Amino acid sequence: MTVYDRSKENPAGARTNRAALIGIGSMGLGMAMSLRRAGFEVAGFDVDAAAIARLVDAGGRGAASPAEAAEGADVVVSVVVNAAQTEAIL
């Protein structure tokens, strides 16, 4: 059963969704942009500082670590290359 949670609303009544992306290369950045267009606040982390800068230029929030990106997020998406990278961010 889904329960409506008013605490997720802002004063104007529109729900604010927060997403975090870990790995914001070409695929992750595209996903971040799609989430932004859908109304999500997006935070992201990548080992490449240039990737973080591209996210910030596109209206997202850069993070210094995977944990920082995920803080307060409703959903966390991992877009990394392999299992070793996935284990490293967990």
CSV table of C-alpha atoms in Angstrom, one decimal:
chain,number,residue,atom,x,y,z
A,1,MET,CA,0.0,0.0,0.0
A,2,THR,CA,1.3,3.5,-0.9
A,3,VAL,CA,0.8,6.2,1.7
A,4,TYR,CA,0.9,9.8,0.6
A,5,ASP,CA,3.6,11.7,2.5
A,6,ARG,CA,3.0,15.5,2.8
A,7,SER,CA,6.4,16.0,4.2
A,8,LYS,CA,7.8,15.5,0.7
A,9,GLU,CA,6.0,18.6,-0.6
A,10,ASN,CA,7.4,22.1,-0.7
A,11,PRO,CA,5.2,25.0,0.4
A,12,ALA,CA,3.8,25.5,-3.1
A,13,GLY,CA,2.5,21.9,-3.1
A,14,ALA,CA,4.9,20.5,-5.7
A,15,ARG,CA,6.7,17.3,-4.7
A,16,THR,CA,10.5,17.6,-4.7
A,17,ASN,CA,12.3,14.4,-5.7
A,18,ARG,CA,16.0,14.0,-5.1
A,19,ALA,CA,18.2,11.7,-7.1
A,20,ALA,CA,21.9,10.9,-6.8
A,21,LEU,CA,24.0,9.5,-9.6
A,22,ILE,CA,27.3,7.8,-9.0
A,23,GLY,CA,29.2,7.8,-12.2
A,24,ILE,CA,28.3,10.8,-14.4
A,25,GLY,CA,30.2,10.0,-17.6
A,26,SER,CA,28.3,10.1,-20.9
A,27,MET,CA,25.6,7.7,-19.8
A,28,GLY,CA,25.3,9.0,-16.3
A,29,LEU,CA,25.1,12.6,-17.4
A,30,GLY,CA,22.4,11.7,-19.9
A,31,MET,CA,20.4,10.1,-17.1
A,32,ALA,CA,21.0,13.1,-14.8
A,33,MET,CA,19.6,15.4,-17.5
A,34,SER,CA,16.5,13.3,-18.0
A,35,LEU,CA,15.9,13.3,-14.3
A,36,ARG,CA,16.4,17.1,-14.2
A,37,ARG,CA,13.8,17.6,-17.0
A,38,ALA,CA,11.4,15.4,-15.0
A,39,GLY,CA,11.7,17.8,-12.1
A,40,PHE,CA,14.3,16.0,-9.9
A,41,GLU,CA,17.0,17.7,-7.9
A,42,VAL,CA,20.1,15.8,-9.0
A,43,ALA,CA,23.4,15.4,-7.2
A,44,GLY,CA,26.3,13.5,-8.7
A,45,PHE,CA,29.8,12.1,-8.0
A,46,ASP,CA,32.4,10.9,-10.4
A,47,VAL,CA,36.2,10.3,-10.1
A,48,ASP,CA,36.6,12.7,-13.0
A,49,ALA,CA,36.3,16.3,-11.9
A,50,ALA,CA,35.4,17.4,-15.4
A,51,ALA,CA,32.3,15.1,-15.3
A,52,ILE,CA,31.2,16.8,-12.1
A,53,ALA,CA,31.7,20.2,-13.7
A,54,ARG,CA,29.5,19.2,-16.6
A,55,LEU,CA,26.8,18.2,-14.2
A,56,VAL,CA,27.0,21.4,-12.3
A,57,ASP,CA,26.9,23.4,-15.6
A,58,ALA,CA,23.7,21.5,-16.4
A,59,GLY,CA,22.0,22.5,-13.2
A,60,GLY,CA,23.0,19.6,-11.0
A,61,ARG,CA,24.9,19.6,-7.7
A,62,GLY,CA,28.4,18.1,-7.6
A,63,ALA,CA,29.5,16.0,-4.7
A,64,ALA,CA,32.9,15.2,-3.2
A,65,SER,CA,32.0,11.5,-2.5
A,66,PRO,CA,29.4,8.9,-3.3
A,67,ALA,CA,28.1,9.3,0.3
A,68,GLU,CA,27.7,13.0,-0.1
A,69,ALA,CA,25.9,12.6,-3.4
A,70,ALA,CA,23.5,10.1,-1.8
A,71,GLU,CA,22.7,12.1,1.3
A,72,GLY,CA,19.0,13.0,1.3
A,73,ALA,CA,18.4,11.3,-2.0
A,74,ASP,CA,15.1,9.4,-2.7
A,75,VAL,CA,16.9,7.2,-5.2
A,76,VAL,CA,20.6,6.4,-5.9
A,77,VAL,CA,21.7,5.3,-9.3
A,78,SER,CA,25.1,3.7,-9.9
A,79,VAL,CA,26.4,4.1,-13.4
A,80,VAL,CA,29.9,2.7,-13.1
A,81,VAL,CA,31.9,0.4,-15.3
A,82,ASN,CA,32.3,-2.9,-13.4
A,83,ALA,CA,31.7,-4.8,-10.2
A,84,ALA,CA,34.9,-3.6,-8.6
A,85,GLN,CA,33.8,0.1,-9.0
A,86,THR,CA,30.3,-0.8,-7.6
A,87,GLU,CA,31.9,-2.4,-4.6
A,88,ALA,CA,34.1,0.6,-4.1
A,89,ILE,CA,31.1,3.0,-3.8
A,90,LEU,CA,29.2,0.8,-1.4
